[in-house]
Amino acid sequence: MSGPTTLTARVVPPLRPGRRAGRLLERNFLVYRHAWMIIFSGFFEPLFYLFSIGVGLGSLVGDVAGPGGAPVEYAAFVAPALLGSSAMNGAIYESTFNIFFKLKYGRIYDAVLATPMQPADIAVGEITWSLMRGAIYAAGFLVVMAAMGYMPSWWGILALPASTLIGFAFGACGMAVTTFMRSWQDFDLIGLVTLPLFLFSGTFYPLSVYPGAFQVMTRFSPLYHSVEIIRALTLGTFVWSLAGHVAFLLVMGAIGVIVASRRLGMLLLR
């Protein structure tokens, strides 16, 4: 008579959260490797603004007051702001429309949760992909700026990691907002927010030309903080207030990650 048989189950060690999020990045890369023009197309919008307003209108405007009050060429003043806007647009496009389709129609995340991944892994993975898209836009625009002579300081190279921070902040908040969207019509609100940010965040004019009350409101704009960072780096002007701008974007991104993770858990695990 044989003795009792002992069944030993093979224990699969769980993946670390970072590696689980990396699986989602791998999936997104495989999806977009044959549709890279979709990502690349978003690079042209700020480039058109640079040529039409920065170069065209700039020839009539002349010099304006840059960071610290020193006069700078108008195109060199506008170009860093358009770089920050480019990073914002890339992150927003990816973290809103595409996330909404995956969540409501493609049901991609329902399949993802059949694996060891959790809602927090989805949030981290998608936000990371969003900031990468923003960084791609920014990198291309930065090359154009340097080629046209609108990056007089070598410190401007740091504008690329700064653009990644911008992509993180806007990508996280974009995904958090998307979890509250119910239909495609709700996305009209995205344009209602991003267009005023683009126009009134010190993008085309120094903050000092705005009325006093409007200056206070502008300081709450996340794109204003983004523009101030990029402009200071590309023009080689450093002030202590840059730390406050960086902190604003870090807090904004962290809040977005927390809200997006919790909302995904409520929507997908109910």
XYZ file of C-alpha atoms in Angstrom:
270
model
C 0.000 0.000 0.000
C 1.525 3.244 -1.074
C 1.842 6.169 1.280
C 0.031 9.463 0.948
C 0.880 11.535 -2.064
C 2.028 15.063 -1.428
C 1.171 17.641 -4.077
C 3.559 20.532 -4.163
C 2.216 23.611 -5.903
C 4.698 25.779 -7.693
C 4.558 29.204 -6.170
C 5.006 31.986 -8.668
C 6.546 35.019 -7.000
C 4.480 38.131 -7.585
C 5.906 40.802 -9.825
C 6.873 44.073 -8.283
C 4.442 46.938 -9.046
C 6.995 48.631 -11.273
C 7.444 45.522 -13.390
C 3.708 44.988 -13.642
C 3.298 48.523 -14.970
C 6.120 47.793 -17.375
C 4.036 45.027 -18.942
C 1.439 47.610 -19.912
C 4.132 49.816 -21.420
C 5.275 46.843 -23.480
C 1.730 46.299 -24.733
C 1.353 49.954 -25.735
C 4.651 49.867 -27.581
C 3.595 46.812 -29.566
C 0.295 48.487 -30.477
C 1.854 51.753 -31.622
C 4.894 50.391 -33.449
C 2.843 50.223 -36.656
C 0.992 53.487 -35.992
C 3.862 55.794 -35.087
C 2.527 58.580 -37.343
C -0.372 59.036 -34.917
C 2.104 60.018 -32.214
C 4.374 62.005 -34.519
C 1.513 64.104 -35.908
C 1.023 65.944 -32.609
C 4.492 67.457 -32.946
C 3.436 69.789 -35.778
C 0.800 71.931 -34.032
C 3.214 73.868 -31.765
C 5.697 74.028 -34.647
C 3.115 75.850 -36.773
C 2.491 78.263 -33.884
C 6.232 78.909 -33.645
C 6.528 79.862 -37.304
C 3.298 81.857 -37.482
C 3.414 83.742 -34.181
C 6.976 83.436 -32.915
C 8.676 84.154 -36.232
C 5.977 85.976 -38.212
C 4.453 88.170 -35.518
C 7.767 88.300 -33.694
C 9.290 90.280 -36.562
C 6.806 93.062 -35.731
C 7.009 92.814 -31.936
C 10.765 92.958 -31.441
C 12.257 92.168 -28.039
C 10.250 91.496 -24.874
C 11.175 91.221 -21.202
C 12.368 87.709 -20.427
C 13.060 86.038 -17.055
C 14.800 88.490 -14.759
C 13.749 91.425 -16.926
C 16.466 91.025 -19.565
C 15.230 91.689 -23.125
C 15.033 88.627 -25.387
C 13.923 88.078 -28.956
C 10.179 87.431 -29.113
C 10.572 84.076 -30.892
C 13.037 82.932 -28.205
C 10.476 84.013 -25.590
C 7.600 82.112 -27.200
C 9.461 78.942 -28.228
C 9.974 77.564 -24.669
C 6.293 78.118 -23.932
C 5.329 76.186 -27.037
C 7.701 73.435 -25.950
C 5.858 73.165 -22.635
C 2.532 73.221 -24.482
C 3.756 70.426 -26.729
C 4.547 68.238 -23.722
C 1.140 69.065 -22.241
C -0.722 68.209 -25.436
C 1.060 64.898 -25.914
C 0.261 63.771 -22.385
C -3.325 65.030 -22.499
C -4.137 63.368 -25.824
C -2.856 60.015 -24.639
C -4.344 60.097 -21.149
C -7.853 61.207 -22.144
C -9.207 60.019 -25.492
C -7.172 56.801 -25.685
C -7.743 55.899 -22.051
C -11.474 56.480 -22.387
C -11.689 54.157 -25.390
C -9.743 51.420 -23.596
C -11.872 51.821 -20.489
C -15.382 52.132 -21.937
C -15.294 50.493 -25.364
C -12.214 48.343 -25.835
C -12.560 46.827 -22.352
C -8.794 46.458 -22.353
C -8.453 46.868 -18.614
C -10.983 44.144 -17.830
C -8.660 41.725 -19.614
C -5.603 43.227 -17.926
C -7.093 42.623 -14.470
C -7.370 38.912 -15.286
C -3.584 38.913 -14.809
C -1.761 39.696 -11.528
C -1.949 43.413 -12.387
C -3.921 45.767 -10.174
C -5.643 49.116 -10.915
C -2.636 50.970 -9.513
C -0.386 49.178 -12.015
C -2.682 50.237 -14.855
C -2.616 53.845 -13.681
C 1.171 53.926 -13.355
C 1.692 52.197 -16.693
C -0.664 54.426 -18.659
C 0.570 57.633 -17.040
C 4.150 56.623 -17.800
C 3.196 56.006 -21.425
C 1.479 59.421 -21.525
C 4.536 61.262 -20.234
C 6.685 59.365 -22.731
C 4.462 60.635 -25.541
C 4.791 64.157 -24.172
C 8.579 63.719 -24.021
C 8.650 62.579 -27.667
C 6.823 65.747 -28.724
C 9.152 67.868 -26.610
C 12.325 66.218 -27.908
C 11.418 66.921 -31.527
C 10.470 70.496 -30.753
C 13.675 71.029 -28.750
C 15.754 69.979 -31.756
C 13.930 72.526 -33.933
C 14.470 75.240 -31.316
C 18.196 74.541 -31.157
C 18.505 74.472 -34.943
C 16.760 77.855 -35.241
C 18.926 79.424 -32.539
C 16.164 79.817 -29.951
C 18.041 77.949 -27.238
C 20.932 80.311 -26.364
C 21.930 78.399 -23.219
C 23.244 74.825 -23.008
C 21.115 74.485 -19.893
C 18.269 74.125 -22.358
C 19.128 70.436 -22.643
C 17.510 70.064 -19.219
C 14.252 71.148 -20.833
C 13.792 67.527 -21.932
C 13.581 66.055 -18.394
C 11.531 69.111 -17.436
C 9.120 68.251 -20.241
C 8.899 64.735 -18.848
C 7.820 66.232 -15.525
C 5.199 68.286 -17.362
C 3.964 65.149 -19.117
C 3.731 63.372 -15.766
C 1.642 66.136 -14.199
C -0.781 66.528 -17.085
C -0.905 62.816 -17.910
C -1.804 61.883 -14.336
C -4.500 64.526 -14.032
C -5.784 63.762 -17.522
C -6.256 60.104 -16.644
C -7.905 60.990 -13.335
C -10.388 63.275 -15.112
C -11.070 60.650 -17.790
C -12.306 58.190 -15.177
C -15.202 60.602 -14.521
C -16.154 60.924 -18.198
C -19.399 59.226 -19.259
C -19.543 59.927 -23.019
C -17.502 61.403 -25.847
C -19.446 64.669 -25.502
C -17.808 65.203 -22.123
C -14.475 65.675 -23.874
C -15.576 69.109 -25.036
C -14.660 70.129 -21.506
C -11.040 69.123 -22.156
C -10.727 71.751 -24.872
C -12.555 74.234 -22.677
C -9.744 73.882 -20.144
C -6.638 73.368 -22.283
C -7.289 76.239 -24.714
C -7.396 78.978 -22.013
C -4.348 77.384 -20.404
C -2.531 77.599 -23.716
C -3.487 81.206 -24.367
C -3.257 82.713 -20.879
C -0.345 81.032 -19.083
C 2.353 83.510 -20.018
C 2.713 81.679 -23.321
C 2.747 84.667 -25.660
C 3.102 87.596 -23.260
C 5.003 88.316 -20.029
C 2.865 87.927 -16.941
C 3.394 91.610 -16.116
C 1.105 92.763 -18.959
C -1.940 91.084 -17.391
C -4.188 92.930 -14.907
C -3.371 92.297 -11.249
C -6.286 89.945 -10.568
C -5.571 88.009 -13.757
C -1.933 87.611 -12.724
C -3.054 85.919 -9.507
C -5.318 83.547 -11.427
C -2.567 82.730 -13.916
C -0.235 81.626 -11.132
C -2.620 78.721 -10.485
C -2.262 77.509 -14.068
C -0.136 74.343 -14.281
C 1.002 75.350 -17.765
C 2.256 78.670 -16.362
C 4.547 76.782 -13.987
C 5.621 74.552 -16.872
C 6.410 77.522 -19.098
C 8.412 79.257 -16.380
C 10.616 76.175 -15.918
C 11.247 75.629 -19.624
C 11.846 79.326 -20.337
C 14.358 79.690 -17.502
C 16.293 76.616 -18.687
C 16.448 77.507 -22.369
C 17.449 81.107 -21.635
C 19.878 80.148 -18.859
C 18.152 82.203 -16.144
C 17.848 80.589 -12.707
C 15.862 81.860 -9.734
C 14.770 80.160 -6.516
C 11.151 80.251 -7.619
C 11.915 77.378 -10.009
C 11.802 75.008 -7.024
C 8.228 76.125 -6.360
C 7.246 75.501 -9.979
C 8.727 71.999 -9.855
C 6.989 71.258 -6.554
C 3.643 72.393 -7.998
C 3.906 69.933 -10.902
C 5.087 67.081 -8.650
C 2.133 67.545 -6.296
C -0.247 67.831 -9.234
C 1.050 64.574 -10.704
C 0.961 62.724 -7.384
C -2.657 63.738 -6.795
C -3.521 62.602 -10.302
C -1.935 59.173 -9.766
C -3.806 58.642 -6.485
C -7.173 59.705 -7.900
C -6.734 57.694 -11.101
C -5.754 54.546 -9.172
C -8.723 54.757 -6.824
C -11.195 55.574 -9.567
C -9.997 52.677 -11.707
C -10.431 50.381 -8.720
C -14.017 51.594 -8.241
C -14.878 51.218 -11.940
C -13.177 47.914 -12.679
C -13.523 45.967 -9.421
C -17.120 46.756 -8.544
